[in-house]
Coordinates of N, CA and C in Angstrom, one line a residue:
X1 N -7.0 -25.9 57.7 CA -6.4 -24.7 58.4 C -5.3 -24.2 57.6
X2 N -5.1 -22.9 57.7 CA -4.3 -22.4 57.1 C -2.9 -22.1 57.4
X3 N -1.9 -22.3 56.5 CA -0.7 -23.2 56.9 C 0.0 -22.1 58.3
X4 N -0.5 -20.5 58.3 CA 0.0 -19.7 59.5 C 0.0 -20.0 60.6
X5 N -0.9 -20.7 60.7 CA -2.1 -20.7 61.9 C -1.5 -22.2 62.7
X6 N -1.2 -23.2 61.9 CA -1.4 -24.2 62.5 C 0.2 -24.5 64.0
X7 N 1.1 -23.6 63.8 CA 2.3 -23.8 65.0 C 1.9 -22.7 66.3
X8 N 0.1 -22.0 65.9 CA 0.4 -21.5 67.1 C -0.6 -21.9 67.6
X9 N 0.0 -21.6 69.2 CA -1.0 -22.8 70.3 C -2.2 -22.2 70.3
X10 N -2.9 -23.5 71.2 CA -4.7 -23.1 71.3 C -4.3 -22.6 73.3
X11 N -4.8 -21.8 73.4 CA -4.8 -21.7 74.9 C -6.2 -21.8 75.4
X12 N -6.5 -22.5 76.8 CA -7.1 -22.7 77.2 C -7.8 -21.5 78.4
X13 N -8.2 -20.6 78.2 CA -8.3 -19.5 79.2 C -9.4 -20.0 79.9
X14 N -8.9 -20.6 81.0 CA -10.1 -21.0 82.2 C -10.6 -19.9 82.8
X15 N -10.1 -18.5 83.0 CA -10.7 -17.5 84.3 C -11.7 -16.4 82.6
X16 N -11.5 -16.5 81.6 CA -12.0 -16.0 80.6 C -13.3 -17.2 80.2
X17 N -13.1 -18.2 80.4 CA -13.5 -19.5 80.0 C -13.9 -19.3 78.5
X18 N -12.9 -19.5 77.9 CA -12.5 -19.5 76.5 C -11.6 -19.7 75.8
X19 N -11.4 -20.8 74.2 CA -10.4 -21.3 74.1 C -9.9 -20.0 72.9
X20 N -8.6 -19.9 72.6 CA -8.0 -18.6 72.5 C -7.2 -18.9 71.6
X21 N -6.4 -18.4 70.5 CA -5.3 -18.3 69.7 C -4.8 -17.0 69.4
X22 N -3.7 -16.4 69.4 CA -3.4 -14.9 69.4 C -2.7 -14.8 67.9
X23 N -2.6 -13.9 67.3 CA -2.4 -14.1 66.0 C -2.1 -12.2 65.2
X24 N -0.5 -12.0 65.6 CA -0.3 -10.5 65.1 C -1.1 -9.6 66.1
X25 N -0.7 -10.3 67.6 CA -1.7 -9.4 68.5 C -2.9 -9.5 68.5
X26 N -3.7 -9.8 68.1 CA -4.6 -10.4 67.6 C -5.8 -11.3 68.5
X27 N -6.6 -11.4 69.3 CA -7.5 -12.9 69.3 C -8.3 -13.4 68.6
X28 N -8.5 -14.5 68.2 CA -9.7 -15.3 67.8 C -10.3 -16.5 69.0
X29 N -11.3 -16.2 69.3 CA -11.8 -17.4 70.1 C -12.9 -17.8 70.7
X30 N -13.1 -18.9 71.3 CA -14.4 -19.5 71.5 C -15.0 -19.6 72.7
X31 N -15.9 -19.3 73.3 CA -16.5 -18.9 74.6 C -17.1 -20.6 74.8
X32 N -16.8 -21.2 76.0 CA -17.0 -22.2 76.5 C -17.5 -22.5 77.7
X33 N -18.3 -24.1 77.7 CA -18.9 -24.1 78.9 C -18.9 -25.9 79.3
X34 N -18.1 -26.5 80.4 CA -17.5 -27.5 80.2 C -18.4 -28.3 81.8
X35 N -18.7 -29.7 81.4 CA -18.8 -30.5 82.2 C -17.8 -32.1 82.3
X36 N -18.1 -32.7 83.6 CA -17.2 -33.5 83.3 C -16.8 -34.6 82.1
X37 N -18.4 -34.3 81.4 CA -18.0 -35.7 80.1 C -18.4 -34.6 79.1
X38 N -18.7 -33.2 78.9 CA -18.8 -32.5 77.6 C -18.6 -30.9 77.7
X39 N -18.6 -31.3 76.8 CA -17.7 -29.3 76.5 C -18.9 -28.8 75.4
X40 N -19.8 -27.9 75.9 CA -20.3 -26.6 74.8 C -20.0 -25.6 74.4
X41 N -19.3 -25.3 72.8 CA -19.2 -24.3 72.6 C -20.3 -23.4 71.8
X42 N -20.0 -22.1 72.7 CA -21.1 -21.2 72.3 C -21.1 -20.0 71.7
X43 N -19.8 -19.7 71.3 CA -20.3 -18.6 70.5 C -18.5 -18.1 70.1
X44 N -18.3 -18.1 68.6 CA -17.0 -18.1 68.3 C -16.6 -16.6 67.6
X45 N -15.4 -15.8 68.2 CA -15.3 -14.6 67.3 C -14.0 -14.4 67.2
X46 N -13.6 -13.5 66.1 CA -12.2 -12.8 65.6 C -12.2 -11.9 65.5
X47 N -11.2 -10.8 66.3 CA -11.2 -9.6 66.4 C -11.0 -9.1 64.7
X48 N -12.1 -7.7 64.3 CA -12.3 -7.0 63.5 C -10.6 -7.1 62.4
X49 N -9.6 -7.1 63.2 CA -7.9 -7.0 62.7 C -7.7 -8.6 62.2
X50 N -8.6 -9.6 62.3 CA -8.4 -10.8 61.3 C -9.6 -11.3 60.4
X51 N -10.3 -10.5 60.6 CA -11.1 -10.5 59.5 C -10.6 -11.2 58.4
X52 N -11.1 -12.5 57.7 CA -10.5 -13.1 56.5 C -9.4 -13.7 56.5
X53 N -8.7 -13.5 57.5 CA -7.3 -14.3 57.5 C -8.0 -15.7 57.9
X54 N -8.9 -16.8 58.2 CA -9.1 -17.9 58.7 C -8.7 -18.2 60.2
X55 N -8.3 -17.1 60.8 CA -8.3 -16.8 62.4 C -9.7 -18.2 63.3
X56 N -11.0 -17.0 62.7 CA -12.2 -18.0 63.0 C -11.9 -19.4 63.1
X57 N -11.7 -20.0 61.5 CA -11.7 -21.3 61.2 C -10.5 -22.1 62.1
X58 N -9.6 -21.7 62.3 CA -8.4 -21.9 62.9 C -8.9 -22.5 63.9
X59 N -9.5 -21.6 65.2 CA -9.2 -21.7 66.3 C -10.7 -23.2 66.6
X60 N -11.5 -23.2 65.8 CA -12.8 -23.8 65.4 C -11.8 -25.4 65.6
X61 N -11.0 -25.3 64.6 CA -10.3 -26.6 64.1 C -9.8 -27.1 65.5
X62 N -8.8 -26.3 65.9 CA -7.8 -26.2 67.0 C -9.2 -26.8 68.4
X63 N -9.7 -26.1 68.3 CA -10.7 -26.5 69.6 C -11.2 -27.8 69.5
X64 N -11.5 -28.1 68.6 CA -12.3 -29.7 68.0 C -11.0 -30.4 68.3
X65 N -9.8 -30.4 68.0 CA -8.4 -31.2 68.3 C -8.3 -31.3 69.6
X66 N -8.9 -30.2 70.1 CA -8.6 -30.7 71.9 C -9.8 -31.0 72.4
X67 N -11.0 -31.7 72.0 CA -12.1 -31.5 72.7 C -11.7 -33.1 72.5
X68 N -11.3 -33.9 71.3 CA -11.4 -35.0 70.8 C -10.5 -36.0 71.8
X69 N -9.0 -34.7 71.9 CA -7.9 -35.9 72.7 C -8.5 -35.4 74.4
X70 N -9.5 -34.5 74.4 CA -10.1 -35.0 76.3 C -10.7 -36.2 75.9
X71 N -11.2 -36.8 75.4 CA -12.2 -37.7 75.4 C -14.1 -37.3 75.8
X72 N -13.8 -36.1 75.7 CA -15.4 -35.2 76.0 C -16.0 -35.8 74.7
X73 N -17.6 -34.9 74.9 CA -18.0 -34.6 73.9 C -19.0 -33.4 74.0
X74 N -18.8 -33.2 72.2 CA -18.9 -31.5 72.2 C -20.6 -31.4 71.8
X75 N -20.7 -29.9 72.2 CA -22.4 -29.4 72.2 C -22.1 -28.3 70.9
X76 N -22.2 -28.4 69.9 CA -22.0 -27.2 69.6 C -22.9 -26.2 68.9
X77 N -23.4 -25.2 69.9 CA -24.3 -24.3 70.0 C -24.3 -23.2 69.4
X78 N -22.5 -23.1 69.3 CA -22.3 -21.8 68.3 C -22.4 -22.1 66.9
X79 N -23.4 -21.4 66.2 CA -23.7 -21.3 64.7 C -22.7 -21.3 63.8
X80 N -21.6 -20.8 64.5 CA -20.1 -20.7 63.4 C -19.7 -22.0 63.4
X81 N -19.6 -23.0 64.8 CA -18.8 -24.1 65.0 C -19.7 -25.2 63.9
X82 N -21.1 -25.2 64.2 CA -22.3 -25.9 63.8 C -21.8 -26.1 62.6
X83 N -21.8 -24.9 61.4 CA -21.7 -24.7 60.3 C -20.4 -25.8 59.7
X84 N -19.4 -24.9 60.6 CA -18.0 -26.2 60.1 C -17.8 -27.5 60.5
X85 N -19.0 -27.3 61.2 CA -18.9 -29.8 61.1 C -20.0 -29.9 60.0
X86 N -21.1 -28.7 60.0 CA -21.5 -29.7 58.5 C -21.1 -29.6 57.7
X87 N -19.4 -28.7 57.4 CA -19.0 -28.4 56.3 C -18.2 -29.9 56.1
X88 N -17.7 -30.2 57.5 CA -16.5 -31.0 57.4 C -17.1 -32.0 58.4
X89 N -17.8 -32.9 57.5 CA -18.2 -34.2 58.2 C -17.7 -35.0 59.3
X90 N -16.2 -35.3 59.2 CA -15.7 -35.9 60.4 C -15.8 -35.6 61.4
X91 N -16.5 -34.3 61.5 CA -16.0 -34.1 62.8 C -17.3 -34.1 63.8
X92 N -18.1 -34.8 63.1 CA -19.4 -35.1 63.7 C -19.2 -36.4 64.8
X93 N -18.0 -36.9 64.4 CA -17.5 -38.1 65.3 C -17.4 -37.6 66.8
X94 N -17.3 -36.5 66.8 CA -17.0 -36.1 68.5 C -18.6 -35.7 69.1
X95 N -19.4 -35.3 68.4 CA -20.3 -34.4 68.8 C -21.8 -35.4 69.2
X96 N -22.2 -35.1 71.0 CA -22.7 -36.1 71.6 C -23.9 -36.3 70.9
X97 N -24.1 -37.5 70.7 CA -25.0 -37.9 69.8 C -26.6 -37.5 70.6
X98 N -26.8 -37.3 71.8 CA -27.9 -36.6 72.1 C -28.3 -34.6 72.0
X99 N -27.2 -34.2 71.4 CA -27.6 -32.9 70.9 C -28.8 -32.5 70.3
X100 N -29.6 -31.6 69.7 CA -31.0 -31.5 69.9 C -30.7 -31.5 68.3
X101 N -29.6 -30.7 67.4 CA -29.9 -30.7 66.1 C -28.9 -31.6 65.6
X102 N -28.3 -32.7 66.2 CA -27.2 -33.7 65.5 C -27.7 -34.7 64.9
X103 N -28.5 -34.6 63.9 CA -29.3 -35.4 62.7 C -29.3 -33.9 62.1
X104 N -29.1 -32.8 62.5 CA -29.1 -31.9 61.1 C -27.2 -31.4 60.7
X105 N -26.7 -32.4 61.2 CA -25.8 -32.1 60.9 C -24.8 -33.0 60.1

């Protein structure tokens, strides 16, 4: 994560149901859908105004940090989130081992 990004908070927007980071006015964030033992995220975006700043990746990171200390585990449906656990292996440690494509990851 990039070193801007990392002192500002992840918000949890329950009535949006989406986890959120604000950034120069700004949103980046991830649309969610939660049960009592897992959390799916489904679809991650950054307003057009952070384009390239690592906004996306940010909040991607940030969300996986709080999915890990609930003790859930994660579905991850969105193609962006998908991509950055195969990029960054660890973090396959959270993600429930009965997912449909977690052997492609």
């Amino acid at each position: 994560m990039k070193s801007e990004f990392e002192n500002i908070p992840l918000v949890k927007n329950e009535d949006k149901k989406r986890f959120e980071i604000e950034f120069n006015g700004h949103f980046a964030f991830i649309d969610y859908k939660e049960t009592s033992q897992q959390i799916a995220l489904i679809h991650t975006e950054a307003e057009p105004e952070l384009a390239g700043t690592g906004a996306a990746a940010a909040v991607v990171e940030k969300t996986l940090m709080y999915i890990e200390e609930s003790g859930k585990k994660l579905l991850p449906f969105c193609p962006y989130v998908f991509a950055f656990i195969k990029k960054n292996t660890d973090w396959k440690r959270i993600v429930d081992e009965r997912f449909e494509a977690y052997d492609k990851l």
